[in-house]
PDB file of C-alpha atoms in Angstrom:
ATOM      1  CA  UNK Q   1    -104.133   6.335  26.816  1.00 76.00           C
ATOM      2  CA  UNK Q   2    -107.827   5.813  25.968  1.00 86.00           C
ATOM      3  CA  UNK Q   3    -109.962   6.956  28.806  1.00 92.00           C
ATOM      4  CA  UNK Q   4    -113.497   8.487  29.117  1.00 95.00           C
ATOM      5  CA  UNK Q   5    -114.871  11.188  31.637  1.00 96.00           C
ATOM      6  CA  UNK Q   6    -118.414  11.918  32.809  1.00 95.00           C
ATOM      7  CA  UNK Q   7    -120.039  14.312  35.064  1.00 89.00           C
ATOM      8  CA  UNK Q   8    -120.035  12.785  38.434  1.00 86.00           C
ATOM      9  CA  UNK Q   9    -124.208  12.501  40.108  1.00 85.00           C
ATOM     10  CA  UNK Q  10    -126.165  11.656  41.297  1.00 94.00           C
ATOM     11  CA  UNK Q  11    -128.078  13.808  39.292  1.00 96.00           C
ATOM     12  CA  UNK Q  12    -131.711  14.245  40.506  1.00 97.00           C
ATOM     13  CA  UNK Q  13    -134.458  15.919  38.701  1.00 97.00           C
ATOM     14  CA  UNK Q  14    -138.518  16.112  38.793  1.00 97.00           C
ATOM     15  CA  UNK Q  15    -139.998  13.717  36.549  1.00 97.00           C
ATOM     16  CA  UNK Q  16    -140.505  15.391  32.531  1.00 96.00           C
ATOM     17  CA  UNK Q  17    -137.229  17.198  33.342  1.00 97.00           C
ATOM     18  CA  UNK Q  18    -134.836  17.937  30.718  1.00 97.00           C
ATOM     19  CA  UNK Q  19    -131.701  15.219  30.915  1.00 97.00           C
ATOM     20  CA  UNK Q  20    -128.247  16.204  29.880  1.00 97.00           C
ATOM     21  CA  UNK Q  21    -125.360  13.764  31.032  1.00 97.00           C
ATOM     22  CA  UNK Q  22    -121.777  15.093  29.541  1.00 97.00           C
ATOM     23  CA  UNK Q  23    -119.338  12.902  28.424  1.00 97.00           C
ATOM     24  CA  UNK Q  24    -115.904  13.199  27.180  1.00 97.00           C
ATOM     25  CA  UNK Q  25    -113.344  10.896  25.832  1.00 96.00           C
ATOM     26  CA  UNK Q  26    -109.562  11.039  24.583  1.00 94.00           C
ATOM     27  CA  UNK Q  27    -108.746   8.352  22.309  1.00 90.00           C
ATOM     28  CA  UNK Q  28    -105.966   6.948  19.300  1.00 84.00           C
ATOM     29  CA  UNK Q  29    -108.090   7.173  15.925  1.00 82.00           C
ATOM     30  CA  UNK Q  30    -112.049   6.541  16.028  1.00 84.00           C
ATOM     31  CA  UNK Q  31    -113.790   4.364  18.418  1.00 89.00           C
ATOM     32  CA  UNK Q  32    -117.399   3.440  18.247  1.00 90.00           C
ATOM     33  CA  UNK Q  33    -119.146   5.234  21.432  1.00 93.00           C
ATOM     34  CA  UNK Q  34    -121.749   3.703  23.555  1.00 95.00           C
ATOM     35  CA  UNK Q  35    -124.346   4.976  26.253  1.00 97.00           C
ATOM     36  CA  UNK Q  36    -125.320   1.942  28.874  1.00 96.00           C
ATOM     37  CA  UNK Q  37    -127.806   1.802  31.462  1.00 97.00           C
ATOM     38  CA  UNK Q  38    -127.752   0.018  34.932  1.00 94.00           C
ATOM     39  CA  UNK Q  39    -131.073  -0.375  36.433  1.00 93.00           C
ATOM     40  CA  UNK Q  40    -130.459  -1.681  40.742  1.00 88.00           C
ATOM     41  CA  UNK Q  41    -129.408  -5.285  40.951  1.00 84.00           C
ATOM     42  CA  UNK Q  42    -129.242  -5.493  37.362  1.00 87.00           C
ATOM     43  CA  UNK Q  43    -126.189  -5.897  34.432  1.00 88.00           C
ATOM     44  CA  UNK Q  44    -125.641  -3.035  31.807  1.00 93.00           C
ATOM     45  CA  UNK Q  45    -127.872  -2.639  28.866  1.00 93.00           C
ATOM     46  CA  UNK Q  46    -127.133  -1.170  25.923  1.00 94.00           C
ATOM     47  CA  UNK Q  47    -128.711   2.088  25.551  1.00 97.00           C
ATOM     48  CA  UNK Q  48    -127.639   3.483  22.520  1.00 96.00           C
ATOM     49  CA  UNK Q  49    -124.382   3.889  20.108  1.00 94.00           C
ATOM     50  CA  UNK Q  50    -122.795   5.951  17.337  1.00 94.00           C
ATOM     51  CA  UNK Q  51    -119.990   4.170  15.372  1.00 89.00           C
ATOM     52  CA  UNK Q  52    -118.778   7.542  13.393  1.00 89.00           C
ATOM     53  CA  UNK Q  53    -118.538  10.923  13.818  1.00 92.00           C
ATOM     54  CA  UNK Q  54    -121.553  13.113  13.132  1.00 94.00           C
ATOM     55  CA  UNK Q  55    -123.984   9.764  14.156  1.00 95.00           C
ATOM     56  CA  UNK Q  56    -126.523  10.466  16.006  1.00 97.00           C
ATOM     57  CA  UNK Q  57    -127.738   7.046  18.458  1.00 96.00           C
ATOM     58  CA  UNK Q  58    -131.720   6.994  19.979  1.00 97.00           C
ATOM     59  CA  UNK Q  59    -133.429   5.239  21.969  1.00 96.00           C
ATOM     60  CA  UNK Q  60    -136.272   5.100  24.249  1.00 95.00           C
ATOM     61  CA  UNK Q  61    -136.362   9.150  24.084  1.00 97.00           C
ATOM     62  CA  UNK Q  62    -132.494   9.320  24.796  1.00 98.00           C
ATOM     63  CA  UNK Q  63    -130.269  10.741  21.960  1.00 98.00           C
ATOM     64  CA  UNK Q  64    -126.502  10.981  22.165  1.00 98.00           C
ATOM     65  CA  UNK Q  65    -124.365  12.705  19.287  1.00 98.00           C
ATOM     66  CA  UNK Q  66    -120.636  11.842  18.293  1.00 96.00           C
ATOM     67  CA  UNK Q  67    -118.994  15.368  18.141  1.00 96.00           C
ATOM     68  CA  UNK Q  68    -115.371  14.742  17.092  1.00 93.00           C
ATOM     69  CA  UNK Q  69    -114.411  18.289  17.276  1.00 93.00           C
ATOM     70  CA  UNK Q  70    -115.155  18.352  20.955  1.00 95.00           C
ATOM     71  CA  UNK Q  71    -114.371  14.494  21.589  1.00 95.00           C
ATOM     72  CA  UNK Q  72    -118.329  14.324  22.980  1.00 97.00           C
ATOM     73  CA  UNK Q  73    -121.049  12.159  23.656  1.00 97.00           C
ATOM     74  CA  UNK Q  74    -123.382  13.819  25.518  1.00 98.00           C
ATOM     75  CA  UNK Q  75    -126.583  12.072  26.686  1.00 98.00           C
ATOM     76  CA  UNK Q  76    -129.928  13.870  26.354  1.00 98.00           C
ATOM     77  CA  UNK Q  77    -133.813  13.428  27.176  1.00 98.00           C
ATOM     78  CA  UNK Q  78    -136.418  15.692  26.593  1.00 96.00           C
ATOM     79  CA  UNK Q  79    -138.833  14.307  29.397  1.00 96.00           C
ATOM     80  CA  UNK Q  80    -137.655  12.038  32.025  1.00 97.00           C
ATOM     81  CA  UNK Q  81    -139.855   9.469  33.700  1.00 97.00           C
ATOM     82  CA  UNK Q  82    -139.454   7.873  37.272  1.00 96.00           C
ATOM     83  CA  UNK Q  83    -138.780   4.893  35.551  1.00 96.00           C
ATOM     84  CA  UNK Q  84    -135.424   6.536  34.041  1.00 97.00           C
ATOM     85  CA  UNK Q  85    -133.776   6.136  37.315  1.00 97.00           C
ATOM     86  CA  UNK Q  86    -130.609   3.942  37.087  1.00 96.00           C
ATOM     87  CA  UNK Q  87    -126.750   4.693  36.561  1.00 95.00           C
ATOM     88  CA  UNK Q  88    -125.467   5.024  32.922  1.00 97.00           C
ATOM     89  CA  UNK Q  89    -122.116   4.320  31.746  1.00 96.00           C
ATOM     90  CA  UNK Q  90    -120.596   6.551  28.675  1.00 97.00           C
ATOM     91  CA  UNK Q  91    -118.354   3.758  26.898  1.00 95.00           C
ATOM     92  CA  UNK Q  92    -115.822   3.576  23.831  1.00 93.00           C
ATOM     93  CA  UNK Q  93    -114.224   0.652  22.774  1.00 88.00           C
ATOM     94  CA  UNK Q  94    -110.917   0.302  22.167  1.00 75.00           C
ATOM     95  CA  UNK Q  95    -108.151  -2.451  20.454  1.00 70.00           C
ATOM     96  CA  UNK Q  96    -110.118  -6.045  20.643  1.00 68.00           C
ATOM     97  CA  UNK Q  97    -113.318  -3.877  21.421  1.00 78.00           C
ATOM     98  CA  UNK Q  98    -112.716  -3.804  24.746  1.00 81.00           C
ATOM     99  CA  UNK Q  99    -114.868  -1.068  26.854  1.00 88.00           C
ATOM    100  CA  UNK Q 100    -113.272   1.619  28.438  1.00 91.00           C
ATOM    101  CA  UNK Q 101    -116.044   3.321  30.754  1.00 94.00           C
ATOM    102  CA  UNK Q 102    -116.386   6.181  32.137  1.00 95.00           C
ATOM    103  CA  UNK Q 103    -117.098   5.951  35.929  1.00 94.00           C
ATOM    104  CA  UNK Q 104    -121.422   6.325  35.335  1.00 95.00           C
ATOM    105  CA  UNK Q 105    -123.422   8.522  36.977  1.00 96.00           C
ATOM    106  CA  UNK Q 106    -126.649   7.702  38.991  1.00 96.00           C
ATOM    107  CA  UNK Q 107    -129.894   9.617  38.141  1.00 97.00           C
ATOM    108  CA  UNK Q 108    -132.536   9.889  40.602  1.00 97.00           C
ATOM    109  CA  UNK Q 109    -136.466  10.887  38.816  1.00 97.00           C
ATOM    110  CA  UNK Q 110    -138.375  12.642  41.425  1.00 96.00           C
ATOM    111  CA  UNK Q 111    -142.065  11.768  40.903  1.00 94.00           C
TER     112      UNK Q 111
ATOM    113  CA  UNK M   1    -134.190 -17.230  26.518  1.00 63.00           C
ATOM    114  CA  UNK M   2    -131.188 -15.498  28.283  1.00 69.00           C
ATOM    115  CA  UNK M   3    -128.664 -14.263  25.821  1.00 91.00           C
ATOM    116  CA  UNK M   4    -125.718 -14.010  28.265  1.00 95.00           C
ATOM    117  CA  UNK M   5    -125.724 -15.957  31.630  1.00 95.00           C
ATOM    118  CA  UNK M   6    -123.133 -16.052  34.531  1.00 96.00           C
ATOM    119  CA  UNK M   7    -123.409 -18.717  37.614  1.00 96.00           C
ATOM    120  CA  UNK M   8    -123.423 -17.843  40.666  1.00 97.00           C
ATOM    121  CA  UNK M   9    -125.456 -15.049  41.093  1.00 95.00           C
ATOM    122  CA  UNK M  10    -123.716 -14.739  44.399  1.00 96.00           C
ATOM    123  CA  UNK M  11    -120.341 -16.367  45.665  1.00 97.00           C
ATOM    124  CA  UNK M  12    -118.949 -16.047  49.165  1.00 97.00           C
ATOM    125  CA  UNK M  13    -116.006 -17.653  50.184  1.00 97.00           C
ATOM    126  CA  UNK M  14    -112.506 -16.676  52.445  1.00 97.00           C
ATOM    127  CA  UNK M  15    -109.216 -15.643  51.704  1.00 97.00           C
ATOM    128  CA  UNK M  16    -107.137 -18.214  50.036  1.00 97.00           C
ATOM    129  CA  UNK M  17    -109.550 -20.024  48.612  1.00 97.00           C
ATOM    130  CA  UNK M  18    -109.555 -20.720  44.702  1.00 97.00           C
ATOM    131  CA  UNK M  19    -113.014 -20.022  43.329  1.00 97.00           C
ATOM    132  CA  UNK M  20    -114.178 -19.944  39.380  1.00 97.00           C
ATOM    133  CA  UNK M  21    -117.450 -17.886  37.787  1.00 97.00           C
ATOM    134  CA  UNK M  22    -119.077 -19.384  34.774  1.00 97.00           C
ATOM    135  CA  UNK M  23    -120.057 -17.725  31.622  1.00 97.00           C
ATOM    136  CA  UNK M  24    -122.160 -18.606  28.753  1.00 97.00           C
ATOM    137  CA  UNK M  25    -123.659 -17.186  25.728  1.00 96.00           C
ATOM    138  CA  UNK M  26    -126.096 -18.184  23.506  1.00 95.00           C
ATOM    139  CA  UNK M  27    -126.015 -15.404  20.744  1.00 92.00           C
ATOM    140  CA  UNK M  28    -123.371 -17.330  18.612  1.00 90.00           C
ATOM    141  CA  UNK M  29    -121.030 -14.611  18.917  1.00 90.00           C
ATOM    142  CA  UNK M  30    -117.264 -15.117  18.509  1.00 88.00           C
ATOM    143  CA  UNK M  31    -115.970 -12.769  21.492  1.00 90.00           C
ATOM    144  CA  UNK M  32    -115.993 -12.705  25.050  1.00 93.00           C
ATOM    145  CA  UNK M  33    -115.251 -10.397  28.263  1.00 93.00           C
ATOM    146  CA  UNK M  34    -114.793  -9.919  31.694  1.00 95.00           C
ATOM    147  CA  UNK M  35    -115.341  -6.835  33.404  1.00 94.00           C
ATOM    148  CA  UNK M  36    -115.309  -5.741  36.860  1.00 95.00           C
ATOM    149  CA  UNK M  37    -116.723  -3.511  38.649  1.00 94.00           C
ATOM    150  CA  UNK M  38    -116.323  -2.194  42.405  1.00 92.00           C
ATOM    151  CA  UNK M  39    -117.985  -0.683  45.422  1.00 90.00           C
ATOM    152  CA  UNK M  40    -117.829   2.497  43.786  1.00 88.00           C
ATOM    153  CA  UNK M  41    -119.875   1.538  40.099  1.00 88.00           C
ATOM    154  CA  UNK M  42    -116.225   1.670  38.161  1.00 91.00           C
ATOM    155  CA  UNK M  43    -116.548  -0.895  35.631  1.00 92.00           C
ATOM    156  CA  UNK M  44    -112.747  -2.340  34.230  1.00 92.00           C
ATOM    157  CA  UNK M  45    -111.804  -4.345  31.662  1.00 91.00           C
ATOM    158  CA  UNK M  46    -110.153  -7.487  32.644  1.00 92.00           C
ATOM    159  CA  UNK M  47    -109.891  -9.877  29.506  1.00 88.00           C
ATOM    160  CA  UNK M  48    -111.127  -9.933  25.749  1.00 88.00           C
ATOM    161  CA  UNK M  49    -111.089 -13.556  24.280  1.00 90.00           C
ATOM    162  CA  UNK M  50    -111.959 -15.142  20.991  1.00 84.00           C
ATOM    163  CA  UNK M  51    -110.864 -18.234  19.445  1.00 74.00           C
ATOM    164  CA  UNK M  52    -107.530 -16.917  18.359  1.00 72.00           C
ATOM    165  CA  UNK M  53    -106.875 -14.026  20.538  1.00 80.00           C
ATOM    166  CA  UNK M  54    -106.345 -13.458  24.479  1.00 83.00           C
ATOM    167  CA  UNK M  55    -105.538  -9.968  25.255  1.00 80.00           C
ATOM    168  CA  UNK M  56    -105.256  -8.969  29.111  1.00 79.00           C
ATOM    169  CA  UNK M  57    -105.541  -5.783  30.915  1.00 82.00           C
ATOM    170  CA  UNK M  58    -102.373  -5.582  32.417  1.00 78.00           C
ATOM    171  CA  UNK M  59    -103.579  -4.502  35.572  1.00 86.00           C
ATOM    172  CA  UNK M  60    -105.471  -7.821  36.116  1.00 90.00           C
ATOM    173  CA  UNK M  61    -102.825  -9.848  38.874  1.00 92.00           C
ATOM    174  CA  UNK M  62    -101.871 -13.282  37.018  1.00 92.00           C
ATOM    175  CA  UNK M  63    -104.221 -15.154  39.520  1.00 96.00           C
ATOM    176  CA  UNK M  64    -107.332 -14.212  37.443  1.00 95.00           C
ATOM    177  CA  UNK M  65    -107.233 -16.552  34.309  1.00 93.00           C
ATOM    178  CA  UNK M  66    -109.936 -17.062  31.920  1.00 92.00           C
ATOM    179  CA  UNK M  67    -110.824 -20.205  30.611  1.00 90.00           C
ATOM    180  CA  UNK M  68    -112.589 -21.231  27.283  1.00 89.00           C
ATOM    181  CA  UNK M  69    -113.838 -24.985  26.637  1.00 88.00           C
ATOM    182  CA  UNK M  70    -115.847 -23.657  23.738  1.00 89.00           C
ATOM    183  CA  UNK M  71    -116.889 -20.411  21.742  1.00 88.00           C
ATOM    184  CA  UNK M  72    -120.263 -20.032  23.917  1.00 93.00           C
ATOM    185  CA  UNK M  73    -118.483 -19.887  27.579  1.00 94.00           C
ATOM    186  CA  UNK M  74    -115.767 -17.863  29.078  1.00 94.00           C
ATOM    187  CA  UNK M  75    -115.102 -19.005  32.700  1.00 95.00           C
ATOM    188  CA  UNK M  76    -113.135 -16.624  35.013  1.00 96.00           C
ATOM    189  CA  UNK M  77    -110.896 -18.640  37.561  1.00 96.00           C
ATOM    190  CA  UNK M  78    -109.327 -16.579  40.314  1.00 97.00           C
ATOM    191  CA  UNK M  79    -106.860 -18.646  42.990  1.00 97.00           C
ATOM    192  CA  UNK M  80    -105.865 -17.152  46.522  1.00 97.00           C
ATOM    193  CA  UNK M  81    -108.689 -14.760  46.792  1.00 97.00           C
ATOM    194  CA  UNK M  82    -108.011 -11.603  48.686  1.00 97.00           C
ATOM    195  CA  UNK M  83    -110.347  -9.131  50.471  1.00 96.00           C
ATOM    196  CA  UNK M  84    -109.711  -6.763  46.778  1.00 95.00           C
ATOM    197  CA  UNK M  85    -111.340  -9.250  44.766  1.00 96.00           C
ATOM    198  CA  UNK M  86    -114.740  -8.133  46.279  1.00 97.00           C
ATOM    199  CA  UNK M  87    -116.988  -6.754  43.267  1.00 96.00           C
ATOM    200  CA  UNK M  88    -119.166  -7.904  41.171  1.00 96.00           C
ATOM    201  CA  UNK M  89    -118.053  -9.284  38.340  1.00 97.00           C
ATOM    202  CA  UNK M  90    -119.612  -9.012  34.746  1.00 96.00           C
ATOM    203  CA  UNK M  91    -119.470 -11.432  31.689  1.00 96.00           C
ATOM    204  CA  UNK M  92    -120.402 -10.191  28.287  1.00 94.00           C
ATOM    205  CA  UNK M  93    -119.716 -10.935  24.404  1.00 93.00           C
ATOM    206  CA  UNK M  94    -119.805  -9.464  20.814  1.00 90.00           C
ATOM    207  CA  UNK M  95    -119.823  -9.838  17.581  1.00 85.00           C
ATOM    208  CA  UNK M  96    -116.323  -8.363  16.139  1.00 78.00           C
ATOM    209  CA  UNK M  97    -115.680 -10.034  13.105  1.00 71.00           C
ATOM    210  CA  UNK M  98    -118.820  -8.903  11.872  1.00 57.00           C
ATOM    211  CA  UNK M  99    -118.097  -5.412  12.912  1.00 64.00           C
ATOM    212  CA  UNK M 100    -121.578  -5.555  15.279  1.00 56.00           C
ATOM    213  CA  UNK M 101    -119.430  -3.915  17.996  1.00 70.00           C
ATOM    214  CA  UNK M 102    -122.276  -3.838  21.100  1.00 84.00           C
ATOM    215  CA  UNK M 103    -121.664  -6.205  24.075  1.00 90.00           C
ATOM    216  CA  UNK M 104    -124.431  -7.880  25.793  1.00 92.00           C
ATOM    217  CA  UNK M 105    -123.845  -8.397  29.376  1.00 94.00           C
ATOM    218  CA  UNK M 106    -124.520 -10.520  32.104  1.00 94.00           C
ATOM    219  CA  UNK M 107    -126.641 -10.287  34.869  1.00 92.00           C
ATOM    220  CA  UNK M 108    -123.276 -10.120  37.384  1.00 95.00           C
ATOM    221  CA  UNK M 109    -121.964 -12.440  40.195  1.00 96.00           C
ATOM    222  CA  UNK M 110    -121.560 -10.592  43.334  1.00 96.00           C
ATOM    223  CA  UNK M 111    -118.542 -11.589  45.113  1.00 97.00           C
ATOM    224  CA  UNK M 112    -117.433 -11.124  48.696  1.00 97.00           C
ATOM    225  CA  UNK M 113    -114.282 -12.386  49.932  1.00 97.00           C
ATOM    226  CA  UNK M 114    -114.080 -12.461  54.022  1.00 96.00           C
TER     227      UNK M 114
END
């Protein structure tokens, strides 16, 4: 079946850090792919997306590229900020465009 | 001018007890979900609705049911709550016909079950 993997955290890194949050999925033909973001107490926000393969999503300094040859989606930042801290959920969706999430993982920006 | 909103923010209530969550969206989109998500951050699928389809994660027990009086809400009703239903649970919707895949969630109703 569909599913989606992603490195477990919390990850914690000094603020301007470089950001790299791997994420894998297995699917039947070619989902969209979607990078959300869960700030405390809050729902998810949509971070960024790639609907092909070779698309590249951005977003507030956060880039993800859809690698079909390696069934990635890898999350990247150049610079973090304290303000970065929050859980984020690598998504695809799947028949009726339901999600299926990977299980997030929490980063922690040390000031 | 909230796009997606969910009442209550916060529900507790006892075993047994039937309870419903309400959903609504003002974004005029034609799809609608339920998601929830545990202790532990994992977020599931439960239901995808639109006006002519239901399809249900088969893993959701046949006391959740959701409930559609109109394209803008999706209400989730859940009868003989058990300790397991505690989560919080998330309400979103999309655009699919128009191939403008991204959901736009809810802020969540926490729900604890004693």
């Amino acid at each position: 079946g569909n599913s989606v993997t992603q490195m477990e955290g919390p990850v914690t890194l000094s603020e301007e850090a470089f950001l790299t949050i791997n994420c894998t999925y297995t699917a039947t033909g070619y989902p969209s792919l979607f990078w959300y973001v869960q700030y405390p107490g809050e729902g998810l926000q949509l971070l960024l997306k790639a609907t092909k393969a070779d698309d590249k999503g951005s977003n507030k300094g956060f880039e993800a590229t859809y690698r079909k040859e390696t069934t990635s989606f890898h999350l990247e930042k150049g610079s973090v900020q304290v303000s970065d801290s929050a859980v984020y959920f690598c998504a695809q969706n799947n028949a009726g465009n339901m999600l299926t999430f990977g299980g997030g993982t929490r980063l922690m920006v040390k000031p | 001018d909230t796009a997606v909103s969910q009442t209550p923010k916060y529900l507790v209530t006892q075993m047994g007890n039937d309870k419903s969550i309400k959903c609504e969206q003002n974004l005029g989109h034609d799809t609608m979900y339920w998601y929830k998500q545990d202790s532990k951050k994992f977020l599931k699928i439960m239901f995808s609705y639109n006006n002519k389809e239901l399809i249900i994660n088969e893993t959701v027990p046949n006391r959740f049911s959701p409930k559609s009086p109109d394209k803008a809400h999706l209400n989730l009703h859940i009868n003989s709550l058990e300790l397991g239903d505690s989560a919080v649970y998330f309400c979103a919707s999309s655009q699919v016909d128009g191939k403008i895949y991204e959901q736009y969630f809810g802020p969540g109703t926490r729900l604890t079950v004693t």
